[in-house]
Short mmCIF file of C-alpha atoms and ligand atoms in Angstrom, two decimals:
data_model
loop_
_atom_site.label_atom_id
_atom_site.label_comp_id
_atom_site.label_asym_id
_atom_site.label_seq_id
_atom_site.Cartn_x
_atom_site.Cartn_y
_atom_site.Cartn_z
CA UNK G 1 -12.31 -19.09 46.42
CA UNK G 2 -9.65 -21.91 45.97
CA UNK G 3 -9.01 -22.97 42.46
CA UNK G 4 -8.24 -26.74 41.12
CA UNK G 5 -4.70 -27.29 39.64
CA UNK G 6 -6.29 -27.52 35.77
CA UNK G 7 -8.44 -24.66 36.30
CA UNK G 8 -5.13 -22.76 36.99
CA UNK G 9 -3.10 -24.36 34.37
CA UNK G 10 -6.00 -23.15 32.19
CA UNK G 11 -5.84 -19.77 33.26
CA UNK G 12 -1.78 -19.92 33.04
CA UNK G 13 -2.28 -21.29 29.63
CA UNK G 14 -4.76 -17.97 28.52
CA UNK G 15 -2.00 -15.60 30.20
CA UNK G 16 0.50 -17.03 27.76
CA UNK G 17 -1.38 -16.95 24.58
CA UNK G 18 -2.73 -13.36 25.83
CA UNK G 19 1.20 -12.48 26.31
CA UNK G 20 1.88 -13.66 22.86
CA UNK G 21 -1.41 -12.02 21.24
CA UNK G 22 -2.83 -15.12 20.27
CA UNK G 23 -5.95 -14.11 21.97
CA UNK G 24 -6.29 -10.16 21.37
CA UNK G 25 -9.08 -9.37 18.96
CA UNK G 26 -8.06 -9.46 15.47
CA UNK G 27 -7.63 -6.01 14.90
CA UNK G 28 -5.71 -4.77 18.10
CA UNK G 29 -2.37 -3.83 16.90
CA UNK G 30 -0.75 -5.98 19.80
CA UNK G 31 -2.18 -9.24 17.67
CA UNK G 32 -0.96 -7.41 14.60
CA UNK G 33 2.87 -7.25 15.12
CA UNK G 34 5.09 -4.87 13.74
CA UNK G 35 4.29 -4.20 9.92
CA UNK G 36 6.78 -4.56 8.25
CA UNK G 37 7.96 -1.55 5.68
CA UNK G 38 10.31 -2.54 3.15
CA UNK G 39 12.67 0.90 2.16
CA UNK G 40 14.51 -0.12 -1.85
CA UNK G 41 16.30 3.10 -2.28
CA UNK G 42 19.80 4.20 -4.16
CA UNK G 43 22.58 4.23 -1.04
CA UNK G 44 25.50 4.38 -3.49
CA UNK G 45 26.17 6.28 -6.63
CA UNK G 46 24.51 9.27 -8.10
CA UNK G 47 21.43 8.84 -5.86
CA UNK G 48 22.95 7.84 -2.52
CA UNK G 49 21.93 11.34 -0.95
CA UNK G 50 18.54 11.10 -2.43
CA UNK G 51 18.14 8.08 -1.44
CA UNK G 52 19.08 8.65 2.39
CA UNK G 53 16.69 12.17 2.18
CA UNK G 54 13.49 9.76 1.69
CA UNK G 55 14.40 7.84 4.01
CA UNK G 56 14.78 10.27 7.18
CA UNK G 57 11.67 12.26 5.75
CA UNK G 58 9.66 8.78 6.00
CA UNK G 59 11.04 8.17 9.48
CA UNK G 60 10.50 11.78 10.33
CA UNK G 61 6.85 11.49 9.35
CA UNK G 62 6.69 8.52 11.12
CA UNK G 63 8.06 9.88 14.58
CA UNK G 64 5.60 12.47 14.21
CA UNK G 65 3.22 9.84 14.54
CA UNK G 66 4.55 8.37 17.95
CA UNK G 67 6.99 5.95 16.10
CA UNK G 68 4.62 4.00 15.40
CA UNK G 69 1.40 3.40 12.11
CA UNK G 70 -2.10 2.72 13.07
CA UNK G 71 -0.62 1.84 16.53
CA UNK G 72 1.73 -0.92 14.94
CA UNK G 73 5.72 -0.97 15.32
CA UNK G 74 7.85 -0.86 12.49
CA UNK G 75 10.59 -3.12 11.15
CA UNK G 76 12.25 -1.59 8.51
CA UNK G 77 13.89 -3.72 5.52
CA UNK G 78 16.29 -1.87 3.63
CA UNK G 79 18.19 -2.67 0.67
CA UNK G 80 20.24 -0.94 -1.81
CA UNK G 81 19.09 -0.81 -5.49
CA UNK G 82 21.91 1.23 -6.50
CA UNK G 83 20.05 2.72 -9.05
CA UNK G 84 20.66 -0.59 -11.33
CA UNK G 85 17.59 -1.45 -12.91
CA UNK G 86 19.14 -5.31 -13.80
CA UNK G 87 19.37 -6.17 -10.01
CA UNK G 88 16.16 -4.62 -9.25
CA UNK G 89 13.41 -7.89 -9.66
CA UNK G 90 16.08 -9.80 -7.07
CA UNK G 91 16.06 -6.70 -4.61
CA UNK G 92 12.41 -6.42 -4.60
CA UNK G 93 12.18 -9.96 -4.56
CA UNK G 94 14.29 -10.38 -1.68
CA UNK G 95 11.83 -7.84 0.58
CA UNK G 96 8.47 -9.64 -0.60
CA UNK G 97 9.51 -13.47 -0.64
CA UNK G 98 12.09 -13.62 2.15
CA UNK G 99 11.51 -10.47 4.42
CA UNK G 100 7.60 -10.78 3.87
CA UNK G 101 7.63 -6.81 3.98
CA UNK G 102 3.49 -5.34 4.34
CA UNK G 103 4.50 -2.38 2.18
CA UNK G 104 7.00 -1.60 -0.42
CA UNK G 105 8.96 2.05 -0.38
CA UNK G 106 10.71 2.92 -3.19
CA UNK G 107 12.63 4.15 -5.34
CA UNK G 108 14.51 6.88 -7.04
CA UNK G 109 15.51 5.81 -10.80
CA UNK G 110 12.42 5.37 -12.84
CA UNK G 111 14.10 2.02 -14.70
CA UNK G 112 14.06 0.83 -11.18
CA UNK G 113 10.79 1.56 -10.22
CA UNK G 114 9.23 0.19 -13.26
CA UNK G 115 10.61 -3.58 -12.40
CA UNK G 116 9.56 -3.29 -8.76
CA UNK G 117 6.37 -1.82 -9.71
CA UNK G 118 5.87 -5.28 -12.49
CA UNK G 119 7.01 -7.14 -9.43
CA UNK G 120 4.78 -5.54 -7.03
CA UNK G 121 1.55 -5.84 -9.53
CA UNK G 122 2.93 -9.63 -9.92
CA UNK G 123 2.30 -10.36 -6.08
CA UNK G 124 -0.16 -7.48 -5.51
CA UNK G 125 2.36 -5.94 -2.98
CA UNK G 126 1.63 -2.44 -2.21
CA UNK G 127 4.09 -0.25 -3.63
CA UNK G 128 4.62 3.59 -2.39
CA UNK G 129 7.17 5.14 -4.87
CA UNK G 130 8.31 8.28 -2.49
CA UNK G 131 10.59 9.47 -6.32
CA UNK G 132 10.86 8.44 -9.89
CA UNK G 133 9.00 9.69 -11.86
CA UNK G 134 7.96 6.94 -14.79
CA UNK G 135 5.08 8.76 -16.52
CA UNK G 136 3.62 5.00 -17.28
CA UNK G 137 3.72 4.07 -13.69
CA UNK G 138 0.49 5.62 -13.14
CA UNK G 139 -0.42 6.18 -17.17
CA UNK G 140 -0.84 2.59 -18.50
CA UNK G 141 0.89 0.65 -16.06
CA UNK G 142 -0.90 1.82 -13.03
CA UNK G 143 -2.48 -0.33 -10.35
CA UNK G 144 -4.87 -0.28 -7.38
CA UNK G 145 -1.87 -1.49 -5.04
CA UNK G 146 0.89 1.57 -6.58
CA UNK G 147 0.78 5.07 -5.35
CA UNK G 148 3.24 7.86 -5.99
CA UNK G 149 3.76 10.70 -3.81
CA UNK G 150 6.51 12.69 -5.80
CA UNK G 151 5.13 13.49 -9.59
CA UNK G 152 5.43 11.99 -12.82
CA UNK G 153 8.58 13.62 -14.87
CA UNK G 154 6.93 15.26 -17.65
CA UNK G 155 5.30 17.38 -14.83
CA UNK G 156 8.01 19.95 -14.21
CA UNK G 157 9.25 19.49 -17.62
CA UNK G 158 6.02 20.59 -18.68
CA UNK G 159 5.81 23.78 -16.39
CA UNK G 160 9.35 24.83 -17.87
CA UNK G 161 8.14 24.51 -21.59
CA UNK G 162 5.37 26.88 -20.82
CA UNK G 163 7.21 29.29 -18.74
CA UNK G 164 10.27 29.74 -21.84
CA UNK G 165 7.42 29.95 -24.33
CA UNK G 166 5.68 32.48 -22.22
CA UNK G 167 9.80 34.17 -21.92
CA UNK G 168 9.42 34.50 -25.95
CA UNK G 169 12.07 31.95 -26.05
CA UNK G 170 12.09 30.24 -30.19
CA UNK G 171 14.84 27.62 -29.51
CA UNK G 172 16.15 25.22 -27.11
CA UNK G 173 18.60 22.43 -27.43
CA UNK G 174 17.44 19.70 -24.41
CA UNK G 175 20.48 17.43 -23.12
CA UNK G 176 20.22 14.53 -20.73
CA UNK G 177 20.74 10.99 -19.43
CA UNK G 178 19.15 8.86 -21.88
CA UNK G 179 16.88 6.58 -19.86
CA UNK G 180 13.25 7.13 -18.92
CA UNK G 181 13.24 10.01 -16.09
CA UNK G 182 15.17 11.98 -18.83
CA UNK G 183 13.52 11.31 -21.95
CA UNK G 184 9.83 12.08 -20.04
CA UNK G 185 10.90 15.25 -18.61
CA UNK G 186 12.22 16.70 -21.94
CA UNK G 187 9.49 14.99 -23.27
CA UNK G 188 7.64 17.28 -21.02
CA UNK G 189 9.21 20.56 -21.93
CA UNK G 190 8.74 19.94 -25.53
CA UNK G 191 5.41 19.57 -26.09
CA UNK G 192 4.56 22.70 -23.78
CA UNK G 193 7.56 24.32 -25.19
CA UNK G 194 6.60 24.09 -29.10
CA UNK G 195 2.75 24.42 -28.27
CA UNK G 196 3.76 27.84 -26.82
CA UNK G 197 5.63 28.50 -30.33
CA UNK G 198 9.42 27.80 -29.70
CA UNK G 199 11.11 24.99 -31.33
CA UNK G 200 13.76 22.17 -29.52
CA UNK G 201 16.10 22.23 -32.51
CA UNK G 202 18.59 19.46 -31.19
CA UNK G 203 17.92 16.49 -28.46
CA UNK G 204 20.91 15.41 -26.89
CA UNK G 205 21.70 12.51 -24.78
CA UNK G 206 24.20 10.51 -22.44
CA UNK G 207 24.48 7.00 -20.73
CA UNK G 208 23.38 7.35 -17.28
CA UNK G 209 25.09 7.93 -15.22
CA UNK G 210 28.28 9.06 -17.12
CA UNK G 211 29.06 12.77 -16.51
CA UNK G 212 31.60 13.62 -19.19
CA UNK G 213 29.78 16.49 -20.47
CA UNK G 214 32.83 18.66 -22.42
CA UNK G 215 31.81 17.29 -26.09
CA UNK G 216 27.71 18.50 -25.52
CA UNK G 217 29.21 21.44 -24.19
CA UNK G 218 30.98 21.96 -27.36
CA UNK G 219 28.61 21.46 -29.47
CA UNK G 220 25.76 23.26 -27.38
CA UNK G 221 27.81 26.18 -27.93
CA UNK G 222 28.23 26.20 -31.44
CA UNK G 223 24.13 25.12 -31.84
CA UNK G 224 23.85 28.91 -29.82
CA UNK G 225 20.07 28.43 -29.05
CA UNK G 226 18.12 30.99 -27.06
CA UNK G 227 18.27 28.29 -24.06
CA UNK G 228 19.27 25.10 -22.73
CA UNK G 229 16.46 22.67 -20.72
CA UNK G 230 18.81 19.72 -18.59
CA UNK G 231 17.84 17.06 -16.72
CA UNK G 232 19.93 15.61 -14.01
CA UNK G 233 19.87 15.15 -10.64
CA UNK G 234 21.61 14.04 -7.01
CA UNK G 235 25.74 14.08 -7.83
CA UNK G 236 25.24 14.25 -12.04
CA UNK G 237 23.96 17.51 -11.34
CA UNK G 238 26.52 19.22 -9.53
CA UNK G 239 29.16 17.92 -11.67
CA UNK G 240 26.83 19.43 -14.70
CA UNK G 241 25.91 22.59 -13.39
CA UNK G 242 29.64 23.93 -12.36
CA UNK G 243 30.97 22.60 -15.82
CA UNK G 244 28.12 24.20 -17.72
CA UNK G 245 29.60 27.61 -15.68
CA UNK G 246 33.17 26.69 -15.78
CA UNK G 247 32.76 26.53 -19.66
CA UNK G 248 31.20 30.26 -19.54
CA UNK G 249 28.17 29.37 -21.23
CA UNK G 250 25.89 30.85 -18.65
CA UNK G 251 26.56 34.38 -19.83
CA UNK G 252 24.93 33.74 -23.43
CA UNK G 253 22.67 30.72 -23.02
CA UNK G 254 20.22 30.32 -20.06
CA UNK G 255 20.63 26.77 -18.76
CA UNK G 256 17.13 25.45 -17.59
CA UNK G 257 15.70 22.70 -15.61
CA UNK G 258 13.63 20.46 -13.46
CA UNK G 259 13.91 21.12 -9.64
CA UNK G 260 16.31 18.18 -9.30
CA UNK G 261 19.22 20.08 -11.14
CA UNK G 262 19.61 22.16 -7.81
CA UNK G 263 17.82 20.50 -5.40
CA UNK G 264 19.81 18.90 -2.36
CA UNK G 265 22.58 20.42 -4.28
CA UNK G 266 23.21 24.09 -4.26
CA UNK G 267 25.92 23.47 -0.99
CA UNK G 268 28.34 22.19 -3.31
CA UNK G 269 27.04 24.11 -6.35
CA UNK G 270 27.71 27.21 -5.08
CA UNK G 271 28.78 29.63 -6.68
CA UNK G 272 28.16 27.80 -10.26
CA UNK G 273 24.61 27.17 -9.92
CA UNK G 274 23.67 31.12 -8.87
CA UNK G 275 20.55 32.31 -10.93
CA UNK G 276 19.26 29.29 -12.09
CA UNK G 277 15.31 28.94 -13.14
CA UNK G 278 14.28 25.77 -12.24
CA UNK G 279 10.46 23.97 -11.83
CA UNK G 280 9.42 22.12 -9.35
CA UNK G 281 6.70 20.96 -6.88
CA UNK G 282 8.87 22.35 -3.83
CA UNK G 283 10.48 25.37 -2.92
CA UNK G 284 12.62 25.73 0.40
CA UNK G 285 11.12 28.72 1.23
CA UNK G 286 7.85 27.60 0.68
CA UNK G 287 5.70 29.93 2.88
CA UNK G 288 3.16 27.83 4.55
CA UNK G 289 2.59 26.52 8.31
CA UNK G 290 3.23 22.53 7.61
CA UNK G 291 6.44 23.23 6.00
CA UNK G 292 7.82 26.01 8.20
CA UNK G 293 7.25 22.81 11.05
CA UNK G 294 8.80 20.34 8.54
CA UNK G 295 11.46 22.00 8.16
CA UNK G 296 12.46 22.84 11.80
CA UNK G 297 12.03 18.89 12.75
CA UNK G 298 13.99 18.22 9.94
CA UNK G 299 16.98 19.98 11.33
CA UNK G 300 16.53 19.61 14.49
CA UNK G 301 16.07 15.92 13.71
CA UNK G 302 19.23 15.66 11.02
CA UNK G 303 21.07 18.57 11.28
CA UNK G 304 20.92 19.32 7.96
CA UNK G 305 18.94 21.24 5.58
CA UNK G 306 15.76 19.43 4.03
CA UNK G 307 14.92 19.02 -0.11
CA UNK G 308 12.25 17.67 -2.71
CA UNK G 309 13.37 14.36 -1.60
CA UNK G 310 12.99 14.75 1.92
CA UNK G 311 9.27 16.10 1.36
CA UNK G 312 8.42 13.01 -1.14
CA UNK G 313 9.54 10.37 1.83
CA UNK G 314 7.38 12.57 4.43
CA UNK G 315 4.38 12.30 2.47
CA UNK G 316 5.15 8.36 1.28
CA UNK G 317 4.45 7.58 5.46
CA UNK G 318 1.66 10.47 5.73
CA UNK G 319 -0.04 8.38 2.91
CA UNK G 320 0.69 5.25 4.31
CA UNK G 321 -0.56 6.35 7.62
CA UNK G 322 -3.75 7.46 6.02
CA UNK G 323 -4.42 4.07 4.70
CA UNK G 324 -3.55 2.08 7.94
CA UNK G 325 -5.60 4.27 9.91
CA UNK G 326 -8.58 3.63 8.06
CA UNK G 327 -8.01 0.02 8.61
CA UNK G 328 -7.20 -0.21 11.94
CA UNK G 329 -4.03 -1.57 11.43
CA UNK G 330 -5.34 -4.32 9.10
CA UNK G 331 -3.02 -4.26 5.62
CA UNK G 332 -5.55 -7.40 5.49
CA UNK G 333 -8.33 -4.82 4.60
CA UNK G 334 -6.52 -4.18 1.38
CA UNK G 335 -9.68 -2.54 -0.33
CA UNK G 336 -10.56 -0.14 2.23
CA UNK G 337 -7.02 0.78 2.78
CA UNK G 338 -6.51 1.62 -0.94
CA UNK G 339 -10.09 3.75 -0.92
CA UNK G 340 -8.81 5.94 2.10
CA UNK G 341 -5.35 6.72 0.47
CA UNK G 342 -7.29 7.37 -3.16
CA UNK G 343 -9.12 9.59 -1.33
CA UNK G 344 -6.31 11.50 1.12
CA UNK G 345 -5.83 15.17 1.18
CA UNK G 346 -1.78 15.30 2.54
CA UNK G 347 -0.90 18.09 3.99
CA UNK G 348 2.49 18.49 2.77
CA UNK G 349 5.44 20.56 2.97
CA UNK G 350 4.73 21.49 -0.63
CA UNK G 351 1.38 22.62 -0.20
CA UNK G 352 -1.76 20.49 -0.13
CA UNK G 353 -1.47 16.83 -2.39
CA UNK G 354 -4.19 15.15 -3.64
CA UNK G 355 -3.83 11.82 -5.89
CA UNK G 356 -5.07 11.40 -9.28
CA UNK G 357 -7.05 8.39 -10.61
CA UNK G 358 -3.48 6.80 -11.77
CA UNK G 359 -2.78 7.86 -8.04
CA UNK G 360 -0.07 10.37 -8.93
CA UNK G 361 -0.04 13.66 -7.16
CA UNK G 362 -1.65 16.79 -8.91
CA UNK G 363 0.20 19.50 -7.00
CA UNK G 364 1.41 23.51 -7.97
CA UNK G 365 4.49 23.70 -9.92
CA UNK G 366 6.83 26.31 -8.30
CA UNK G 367 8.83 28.44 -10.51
CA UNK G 368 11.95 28.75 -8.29
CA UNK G 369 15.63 31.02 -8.73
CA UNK G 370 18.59 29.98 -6.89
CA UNK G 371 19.30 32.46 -4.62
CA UNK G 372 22.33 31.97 -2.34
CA UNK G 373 21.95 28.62 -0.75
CA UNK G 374 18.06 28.91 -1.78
CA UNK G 375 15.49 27.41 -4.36
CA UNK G 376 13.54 30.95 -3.86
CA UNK G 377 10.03 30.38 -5.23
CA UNK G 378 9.08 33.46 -7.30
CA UNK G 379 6.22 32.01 -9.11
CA UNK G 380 3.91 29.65 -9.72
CA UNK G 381 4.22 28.08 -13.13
CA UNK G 382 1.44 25.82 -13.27
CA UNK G 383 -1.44 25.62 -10.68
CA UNK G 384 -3.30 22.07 -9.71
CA UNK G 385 -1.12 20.33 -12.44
CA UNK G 386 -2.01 16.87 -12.98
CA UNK G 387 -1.14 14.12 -15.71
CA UNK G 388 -3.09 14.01 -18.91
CA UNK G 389 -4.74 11.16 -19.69
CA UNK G 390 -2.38 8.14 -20.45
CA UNK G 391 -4.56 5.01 -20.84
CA UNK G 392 -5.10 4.39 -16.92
CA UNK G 393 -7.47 1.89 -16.68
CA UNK G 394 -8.26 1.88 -12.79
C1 LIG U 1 13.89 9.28 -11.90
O1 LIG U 1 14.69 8.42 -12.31
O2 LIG U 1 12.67 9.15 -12.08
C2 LIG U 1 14.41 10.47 -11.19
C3 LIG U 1 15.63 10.43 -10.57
C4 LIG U 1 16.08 11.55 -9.89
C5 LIG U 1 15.31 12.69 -9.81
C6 LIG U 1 14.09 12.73 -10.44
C7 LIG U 1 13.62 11.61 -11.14
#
């Protein structure tokens, strides 16, 4: 059958809109575009390799997955925080207002994270936080659109106060940066600490993220307690670690800590950080099937070894792809999308993840030894741990 000129200028007109997407049904993820994920992470300073370890483990998670979420493209935004909390309403800013990002990742420094997760609230954005730790994140502060897939930092701070108690340990002497992460996760080890009978006879603390430890050396050694409980993490670590060895104290005083103090770290630890007890929600040689294939594509992906970090940015795009699956696609479906990811069951490298009401991960806390180039688990400190109560109100 012949056609008229308009009826084919109509049906060139269709083509072109179809071409475009104009005309795809609403929720085909051609119409949808690429969704855009917005990655605010440290890429200087202390944090720099912690920051770049989220970010392959989200892109790793995401290859996994074809390359693509809900059968969407990704853009990825990506800006530097630089672990400054002062420039960090600007940076998150700058991904919401200009780049229009669908979802916020980030970030690593709790002080950080708390003024993207006010700005994210402020603009109901939502916010995946793939590392710090701010125990009021998901205590008082938290919010239908903010989901954590790391922990909260009293959580391994807690599992280390119970294990020294349970080591007949009476006195500790804690020592960190003094800004949130640090004050929570001795926090932590304190109040399981003393309710297990020892006693933290001296707090000390430092401006992050200064590392000139020589005078709390000093005066850790006079103090002589039965251990020492540290956090620090990324480069502040290593620096700590071989200077608490080079100063001989780890022959008399057991130095303690969080994962983080030799996590991504022990290659240029070495020798220093040998022996170490540390708590965390990962181990590398975590015996189970997911991680055994995490950490193969890792490598194979990077060429280099996989940490905590790495894990924590895996499971911030399994969660995400959890919610956009439910929805098709649709970060329109906002509701829906938050029910499915309150409800996930990740099967992570670390073992299985579920999400608390304040949607913060209750997960095992490892007991782990540095062993060689290892964070060997040897125990598990605390099973299912999840954060007590703090005044969430969702
Ligand atoms: C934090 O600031 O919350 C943090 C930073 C590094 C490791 C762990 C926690």
């Amino acid at each position: 059958m012949r056609k008229s000129g308009s009826m084919l200028r109509r049906l060139g007109a269709v083509a072109a809109m179809v071409a475009a997407g104009v005309l795809l049904p609403g929720g085909s993820a051609l119409a949808q575009g690429k969704l855009k994920v917005g990655l605010m992470l440290p890429y200087t300073g202390t944090y720099a390799a912690l920051g770049n370890a989220i970010t392959n483990g989200f892109k790793l998670a995401v290859a996994e997955n074809g390359g693509k979420v809900a059968g969407r493209d990704i853009d990825y935004f990506t800006v530097d925080d630089e672990s400054d909390p002062a420039k960090a309403p600007e940076n998150a800013n700058k991904l919401i207002k200009r780049d229009q990002v669908d979802v916020l990742v980030g970030t690593v420094h709790s002080g950080v994270a708390l003024a993207m997760a006010k700005v994210a609230r402020d603009n109901n954005t939502l916010l995946i936080i793939p590392n710090a730790g701010a125990d009021d994140i998901t205590g008082p502060l938290c919010a239908a659109n903010i989901f954590r897939t790391s922990f909260s930092n009293s959580q391994p701070g807690i599992a280390m106060g119970k294990v020294m108690a349970e080591q007949k340990k009476k006195t500790a002497v804690t020592l960190t940066w003094d800004y949130a992460a640090g004050k929570e996760s001795v926090g932590g080890f304190k109040e399981a600490f003393e309710a297990g009978g020892g006693k933290v006879v001296k707090e000390l603390f430092l401006p992050f993220p200064q590392v000139e430890f020589q005078s709390y050396l000093t005066e850790i050694a006079a103090l002589k307690p039965d251990v020492v409980y540290v956090f620090f993490a990324g480069g502040g670590a290593v620096k700590f670690v071989k200077d608490y060895a080079a100063a001989g104290l780890p022959k008399t005083i057991p130095l303690v800590g969080p994962g983080f103090l030799t996590d991504g770290t022990l290659e240029a630890q070495g020798e220093a950080a040998q022996g170490l007890l540390t708590t965390l929600h990962y181990g590398d040689g975590l015996k189970n099937p997911k991680n055994d294939a995490f950490r193969a594509a890792y490598t194979k992906a990077y060429k280099i070894e996989p940490d905590v970090y790495a894990v924590q940015g895996y499971d911030a795009a399994q969660l995400l792809i959890v919610g956009m699956n439910a929805v098709k696609g649709d970060v329109s479906k906002r509701a829906e999308m938050v029910k499915a990811m309150e409800g996930a069951k990740l099967d992570s490298p670390r073992g299985s993840l579920a999400l608390s009401k304040g949607h913060n991960p209750i997960h095992d806390i490892y007991l782990r030894k540095v062993e060689g180039k290892e964070n060997k688990v040897v125990g598990v400190a605390v099973k299912n741990l999840t954060d007590p109560p703090r005044g969430c109100k969702l």
